[in-house]
Amino acid sequence: MKIPLKDILFALFQFLLIIAFAFDFDVLSLIFPEILFWIGLLLFIFGAFITVVAVLHLNIHLSPFPSPLPGAKLIETGIYKLVRHPIYTGLILAFYGYAVITDSGYRLLIATILFVLFYIKSLYEEKRLIEKFPNYTDYKKRSGRFFPGL
């Protein structure tokens, strides 16, 4: 299977943002109230949990590329019944949570860029999924992109 260039670029940019998030350049240090630490911790734990559940549910269909793999099946059960992109949801929550835990404006910025990337990537991914699965349009009506009902 030849991987489209756009798929490679999305995956590469996502990978680079995740690497950038791992480093905290002390250029945008923030001091959040202690209550935000606990909220950030809850977001991080909940996001990590959602990510693990979604990855396990996808199993062999997991790919960093937005185009569906040959032989892929449309998964509409479990967490995917509520949300079409739960891995993105989990990562977004975990990254924002960790940015708050570490009082890092830099990480908040990277998390926001990643959120925008996931939104754009999901638009492209959904076009590809509609091409492969005609019933994807109905699935979109029953589920949220990143959060149930949204």
Coordinates of N, CA and C in Angstrom, one line a residue:
M1 N 0.8 -1.2 0.0 CA 0.0 0.0 0.0 C 0.9 1.2 0.0
K2 N 0.6 2.1 -0.9 CA 1.4 3.4 -1.0 C 0.7 4.4 -0.1
I3 N 1.4 5.0 0.8 CA 0.9 5.9 1.8 C 0.9 7.3 1.1
P4 N -0.3 8.0 1.1 CA -0.3 9.3 0.5 C 0.6 10.3 1.2
L5 N 1.2 11.2 0.5 CA 2.1 12.2 1.1 C 1.4 13.0 2.2
K6 N 0.1 13.4 2.0 CA -0.6 14.1 3.0 C -0.7 13.4 4.3
D7 N -0.9 12.0 4.2 CA -0.9 11.2 5.4 C 0.4 11.2 6.1
I8 N 1.5 11.2 5.4 CA 2.9 11.2 5.9 C 3.1 12.5 6.6
L9 N 2.7 13.6 6.0 CA 2.9 14.9 6.6 C 2.1 15.1 7.9
F10 N 0.9 14.7 7.9 CA 0.1 14.7 9.1 C 0.8 14.0 10.2
A11 N 1.2 12.7 10.0 CA 1.8 11.9 11.0 C 3.2 12.5 11.4
L12 N 3.9 13.0 10.5 CA 5.2 13.6 10.8 C 5.0 14.9 11.7
F13 N 4.1 15.8 11.4 CA 3.9 17.0 12.1 C 3.4 16.6 13.5
Q14 N 2.5 15.6 13.6 CA 2.0 15.1 14.9 C 3.1 14.6 15.8
F15 N 4.0 13.8 15.2 CA 5.2 13.2 15.9 C 6.1 14.4 16.4
L16 N 6.3 15.3 15.5 CA 7.2 16.5 15.9 C 6.6 17.3 17.1
L17 N 5.3 17.5 17.1 CA 4.7 18.2 18.1 C 4.7 17.4 19.5
I18 N 4.6 16.1 19.4 CA 4.6 15.3 20.6 C 6.1 15.3 21.1
I19 N 7.1 15.3 20.3 CA 8.5 15.4 20.7 C 8.7 16.8 21.3
A20 N 8.2 17.9 20.7 CA 8.3 19.2 21.2 C 7.7 19.4 22.6
F21 N 6.6 18.7 22.8 CA 5.9 18.7 24.1 C 6.7 18.1 25.2
A22 N 7.5 17.1 24.8 CA 8.3 16.4 25.9 C 9.4 17.4 26.5
F23 N 9.8 18.4 25.8 CA 10.7 19.3 26.3 C 10.0 20.6 26.7
D24 N 10.4 21.1 27.9 CA 9.8 22.3 28.4 C 10.8 23.4 28.4
F25 N 10.7 24.3 27.4 CA 11.6 25.5 27.4 C 10.9 26.5 28.3
D26 N 11.7 27.0 29.3 CA 11.2 27.8 30.3 C 10.8 29.2 29.8
V27 N 10.3 29.3 28.6 CA 10.1 30.7 28.1 C 8.7 31.2 28.4
L28 N 7.8 30.3 28.7 CA 6.4 30.7 29.1 C 5.9 30.0 30.4
S29 N 6.7 30.2 31.4 CA 6.4 29.6 32.7 C 5.2 30.3 33.3
L30 N 4.3 29.6 33.8 CA 3.1 30.1 34.5 C 3.0 29.6 35.9
I31 N 2.2 30.2 36.7 CA 2.0 29.7 38.0 C 0.5 29.7 38.2
F32 N -0.1 28.4 38.2 CA -1.5 28.2 38.3 C -1.9 28.0 39.8
P33 N -3.1 28.4 40.2 CA -3.6 28.1 41.5 C -3.5 26.6 41.7
E34 N -3.4 26.2 43.0 CA -3.3 24.8 43.3 C -4.5 24.0 42.8
I35 N -5.7 24.5 42.8 CA -6.8 23.8 42.4 C -6.7 23.4 40.9
L36 N -6.0 24.2 40.1 CA -5.8 23.8 38.7 C -4.8 22.7 38.6
F37 N -3.9 22.5 39.5 CA -3.0 21.3 39.5 C -3.9 20.1 39.6
W38 N -4.9 20.1 40.5 CA -5.7 18.9 40.7 C -6.6 18.6 39.5
I39 N -7.1 19.7 38.9 CA -7.9 19.6 37.7 C -7.1 19.1 36.5
G40 N -5.8 19.6 36.4 CA -4.9 19.1 35.4 C -4.6 17.7 35.6
L41 N -4.4 17.2 36.8 CA -4.1 15.8 37.1 C -5.3 14.9 36.7
L42 N -6.5 15.4 37.0 CA -7.7 14.6 36.6 C -7.8 14.6 35.0
L43 N -7.5 15.7 34.4 CA -7.6 15.7 32.9 C -6.5 14.7 32.3
F44 N -5.3 14.8 32.9 CA -4.2 13.9 32.4 C -4.6 12.4 32.6
I45 N -5.1 12.1 33.8 CA -5.4 10.7 34.0 C -6.6 10.2 33.1
F46 N -7.6 11.1 33.1 CA -8.8 10.7 32.2 C -8.4 10.6 30.8
G47 N -7.6 11.6 30.3 CA -7.1 11.5 28.9 C -6.3 10.3 28.6
A48 N -5.4 10.0 29.5 CA -4.6 8.8 29.3 C -5.5 7.5 29.3
F49 N -6.5 7.5 30.2 CA -7.4 6.3 30.2 C -8.2 6.2 28.9
I50 N -8.7 7.3 28.4 CA -9.4 7.3 27.1 C -8.5 6.8 26.0
T51 N -7.3 7.3 26.0 CA -6.4 7.0 24.9 C -6.1 5.5 24.9
V52 N -5.8 4.9 26.1 CA -5.6 3.5 26.2 C -6.8 2.6 25.8
V53 N -8.0 3.0 26.2 CA -9.2 2.3 25.9 C -9.4 2.3 24.4
A54 N -9.2 3.5 23.8 CA -9.5 3.6 22.3 C -8.4 2.9 21.5
V55 N -7.2 2.9 21.9 CA -6.1 2.1 21.2 C -6.4 0.6 21.3
L56 N -6.8 0.2 22.5 CA -7.1 -1.3 22.7 C -8.3 -1.7 21.8
H57 N -9.2 -0.8 21.7 CA -10.4 -1.1 20.9 C -10.1 -1.2 19.4
L58 N -9.3 -0.3 19.0 CA -8.9 -0.3 17.6 C -8.0 -1.5 17.2
N59 N -7.2 -1.9 18.1 CA -6.4 -3.1 18.0 C -5.5 -3.1 16.7
I60 N -5.7 -4.0 15.8 CA -4.9 -4.1 14.6 C -5.2 -3.1 13.6
H61 N -6.3 -2.3 13.8 CA -6.6 -1.2 12.8 C -5.9 0.1 13.2
L62 N -5.1 0.1 14.2 CA -4.4 1.3 14.6 C -3.4 1.7 13.6
S63 N -3.4 3.0 13.3 CA -2.4 3.6 12.4 C -2.2 5.0 12.6
P64 N -1.0 5.6 12.5 CA -0.8 7.0 12.7 C -1.3 7.8 11.5
F65 N -1.6 7.1 10.4 CA -2.0 7.8 9.2 C -3.5 7.9 9.1
P66 N -4.0 9.1 8.6 CA -5.5 9.3 8.6 C -6.2 8.4 7.6
S67 N -5.6 8.0 6.6 CA -6.4 7.1 5.6 C -6.6 5.7 6.2
P68 N -7.8 5.2 6.0 CA -8.0 3.8 6.5 C -7.1 2.8 5.8
L69 N -6.7 1.8 6.6 CA -5.8 0.7 6.1 C -6.7 -0.2 5.2
P70 N -6.0 -0.9 4.2 CA -6.8 -1.9 3.4 C -7.3 -2.9 4.4
G71 N -8.5 -3.3 4.2 CA -9.2 -4.3 5.1 C -9.7 -3.7 6.4
A72 N -9.6 -2.4 6.5 CA -10.1 -1.8 7.8 C -11.6 -1.9 7.9
K73 N -12.1 -2.0 9.1 CA -13.5 -2.0 9.4 C -13.9 -0.8 10.1
L74 N -15.1 -0.3 9.9 CA -15.6 0.9 10.6 C -16.0 0.4 12.0
I75 N -15.4 1.0 13.0 CA -15.7 0.6 14.4 C -16.6 1.7 15.0
E76 N -17.8 1.2 15.4 CA -18.8 2.1 16.0 C -19.3 1.6 17.3
T77 N -18.5 0.8 18.0 CA -18.9 0.2 19.3 C -17.9 0.8 20.4
G78 N -18.3 0.5 21.6 CA -17.4 0.9 22.7 C -17.4 2.4 22.8
I79 N -16.2 3.0 23.1 CA -16.0 4.4 23.1 C -16.3 5.1 21.8
Y80 N -16.1 4.3 20.7 CA -16.3 4.8 19.3 C -17.8 5.0 19.1
K81 N -18.7 4.5 19.9 CA -20.1 4.8 19.7 C -20.4 6.2 20.1
L82 N -19.7 6.8 21.0 CA -19.9 8.2 21.5 C -19.1 9.2 20.7
V83 N -17.8 8.8 20.4 CA -16.8 9.8 19.8 C -16.1 9.1 18.7
R84 N -16.0 9.9 17.6 CA -15.4 9.3 16.4 C -13.8 9.3 16.4
H85 N -13.3 10.2 17.2 CA -11.8 10.2 17.3 C -11.3 10.2 18.8
P86 N -11.6 9.2 19.5 CA -11.3 9.2 21.0 C -9.8 9.2 21.3
I87 N -9.0 8.7 20.4 CA -7.5 8.8 20.7 C -7.1 10.3 20.7
Y88 N -7.6 11.0 19.7 CA -7.3 12.5 19.7 C -7.8 13.1 20.9
T89 N -9.1 12.8 21.3 CA -9.7 13.3 22.5 C -8.8 13.0 23.8
G90 N -8.4 11.8 23.9 CA -7.6 11.4 25.1 C -6.2 12.1 25.1
L91 N -5.6 12.2 23.9 CA -4.3 12.9 23.9 C -4.5 14.4 24.2
I92 N -5.5 15.0 23.6 CA -5.8 16.4 23.9 C -5.9 16.7 25.4
L93 N -6.8 15.9 26.0 CA -7.0 16.0 27.5 C -5.7 15.8 28.3
A94 N -5.0 14.7 27.9 CA -3.8 14.4 28.7 C -2.7 15.5 28.5
F95 N -2.6 16.0 27.3 CA -1.6 17.1 27.0 C -2.0 18.4 27.7
Y96 N -3.2 18.8 27.7 CA -3.6 20.0 28.4 C -3.4 19.8 29.9
G97 N -3.8 18.6 30.4 CA -3.7 18.3 31.8 C -2.3 18.4 32.3
Y98 N -1.4 17.8 31.5 CA 0.1 17.8 31.9 C 0.7 19.2 31.8
A99 N 0.2 20.0 30.8 CA 0.7 21.3 30.7 C 0.3 22.1 31.9
V100 N -0.9 21.9 32.5 CA -1.3 22.6 33.7 C -0.6 22.1 34.9
I101 N -0.4 20.8 35.0 CA 0.3 20.2 36.1 C 1.7 20.8 36.2
T102 N 2.4 21.0 35.1 CA 3.8 21.5 35.0 C 3.9 23.0 34.9
D103 N 2.8 23.7 35.0 CA 2.8 25.2 35.0 C 3.5 25.7 33.7
S104 N 3.2 25.0 32.6 CA 4.0 25.3 31.4 C 3.1 26.0 30.3
G105 N 3.3 27.3 30.1 CA 2.7 28.0 29.0 C 3.2 27.4 27.7
Y106 N 4.4 27.1 27.6 CA 5.0 26.4 26.4 C 4.2 25.2 26.0
R107 N 4.0 24.3 27.0 CA 3.2 23.1 26.7 C 1.8 23.4 26.4
L108 N 1.2 24.4 27.0 CA -0.2 24.8 26.7 C -0.2 25.2 25.2
L109 N 0.8 25.9 24.8 CA 0.9 26.3 23.4 C 1.0 25.1 22.4
I110 N 1.9 24.2 22.8 CA 2.0 23.0 21.9 C 0.7 22.2 21.9
A111 N 0.1 22.0 23.1 CA -1.2 21.3 23.2 C -2.2 21.9 22.3
T112 N -2.3 23.2 22.3 CA -3.2 24.0 21.4 C -3.0 23.7 19.9
I113 N -1.7 23.8 19.6 CA -1.3 23.5 18.2 C -1.7 22.1 17.8
L114 N -1.4 21.2 18.7 CA -1.8 19.8 18.5 C -3.3 19.6 18.3
F115 N -4.1 20.3 19.2 CA -5.5 20.3 19.1 C -6.0 20.7 17.7
V116 N -5.4 21.8 17.2 CA -5.7 22.4 15.9 C -5.3 21.3 14.8
L117 N -4.2 20.7 14.9 CA -3.7 19.7 14.0 C -4.7 18.5 14.0
F118 N -5.1 18.1 15.2 CA -6.1 16.9 15.2 C -7.4 17.3 14.6
Y119 N -7.8 18.6 14.7 CA -9.1 19.0 14.1 C -8.9 18.9 12.6
I120 N -7.9 19.5 12.1 CA -7.6 19.5 10.6 C -7.4 18.1 10.1
K121 N -6.7 17.3 10.8 CA -6.4 15.9 10.4 C -7.7 15.1 10.4
S122 N -8.6 15.4 11.4 CA -9.9 14.6 11.5 C -10.8 15.0 10.3
L123 N -10.7 16.2 9.8 CA -11.5 16.6 8.7 C -11.1 15.8 7.4
Y124 N -9.8 15.7 7.2 CA -9.2 15.0 6.1 C -9.5 13.5 6.3
E125 N -9.3 13.0 7.5 CA -9.6 11.6 7.8 C -11.0 11.2 7.5
E126 N -11.9 12.1 7.9 CA -13.4 11.7 7.7 C -13.7 11.7 6.2
K127 N -13.1 12.6 5.4 CA -13.3 12.5 4.0 C -12.9 11.1 3.5
R128 N -11.8 10.7 3.9 CA -11.3 9.3 3.5 C -12.2 8.2 4.0
L129 N -12.7 8.4 5.2 CA -13.5 7.3 5.8 C -14.9 7.3 5.0
I130 N -15.4 8.4 4.6 CA -16.7 8.5 3.9 C -16.5 7.7 2.5
E131 N -15.3 7.9 1.9 CA -15.0 7.2 0.6 C -15.0 5.7 0.8
K132 N -14.5 5.3 1.9 CA -14.3 3.8 2.2 C -15.6 3.2 2.7
F133 N -16.3 4.0 3.6 CA -17.4 3.4 4.3 C -18.6 4.3 4.0
P134 N -19.5 4.0 3.1 CA -20.7 4.8 2.8 C -21.6 5.1 4.0
N135 N -21.6 4.3 5.0 CA -22.4 4.5 6.2 C -21.7 5.4 7.2
Y136 N -20.6 5.9 6.9 CA -19.8 6.8 7.8 C -20.6 8.1 8.1
T137 N -21.3 8.6 7.1 CA -22.1 9.8 7.2 C -23.2 9.6 8.3
D138 N -23.8 8.5 8.3 CA -24.8 8.2 9.4 C -24.1 8.1 10.8
Y139 N -23.0 7.5 10.8 CA -22.2 7.4 12.0 C -21.9 8.8 12.6
K140 N -21.5 9.7 11.7 CA -21.2 11.1 12.1 C -22.3 11.8 12.8
K141 N -23.6 11.5 12.3 CA -24.8 12.1 12.9 C -25.0 11.6 14.3
R142 N -24.5 10.3 14.6 CA -24.8 9.7 15.9 C -23.7 9.9 17.0
S143 N -22.6 10.5 16.5 CA -21.4 10.6 17.4 C -20.8 12.0 17.3
G144 N -20.0 12.4 18.3 CA -19.3 13.6 18.3 C -17.9 13.4 17.7
R145 N -17.3 14.5 17.2 CA -16.0 14.4 16.7 C -15.0 14.1 17.8
F146 N -14.9 14.9 18.8 CA -14.0 14.7 19.9 C -14.7 14.4 21.3
F147 N -15.9 15.0 21.4 CA -16.6 14.9 22.6 C -18.1 14.5 22.3
P148 N -18.7 13.7 23.1 CA -20.1 13.3 22.8 C -21.0 14.5 22.6
G149 N -21.8 14.5 21.6 CA -22.8 15.5 21.3 C -22.2 16.8 20.7
L150 N -20.9 16.8 20.5 CA -20.3 18.1 19.9 C -19.7 17.8 18.6

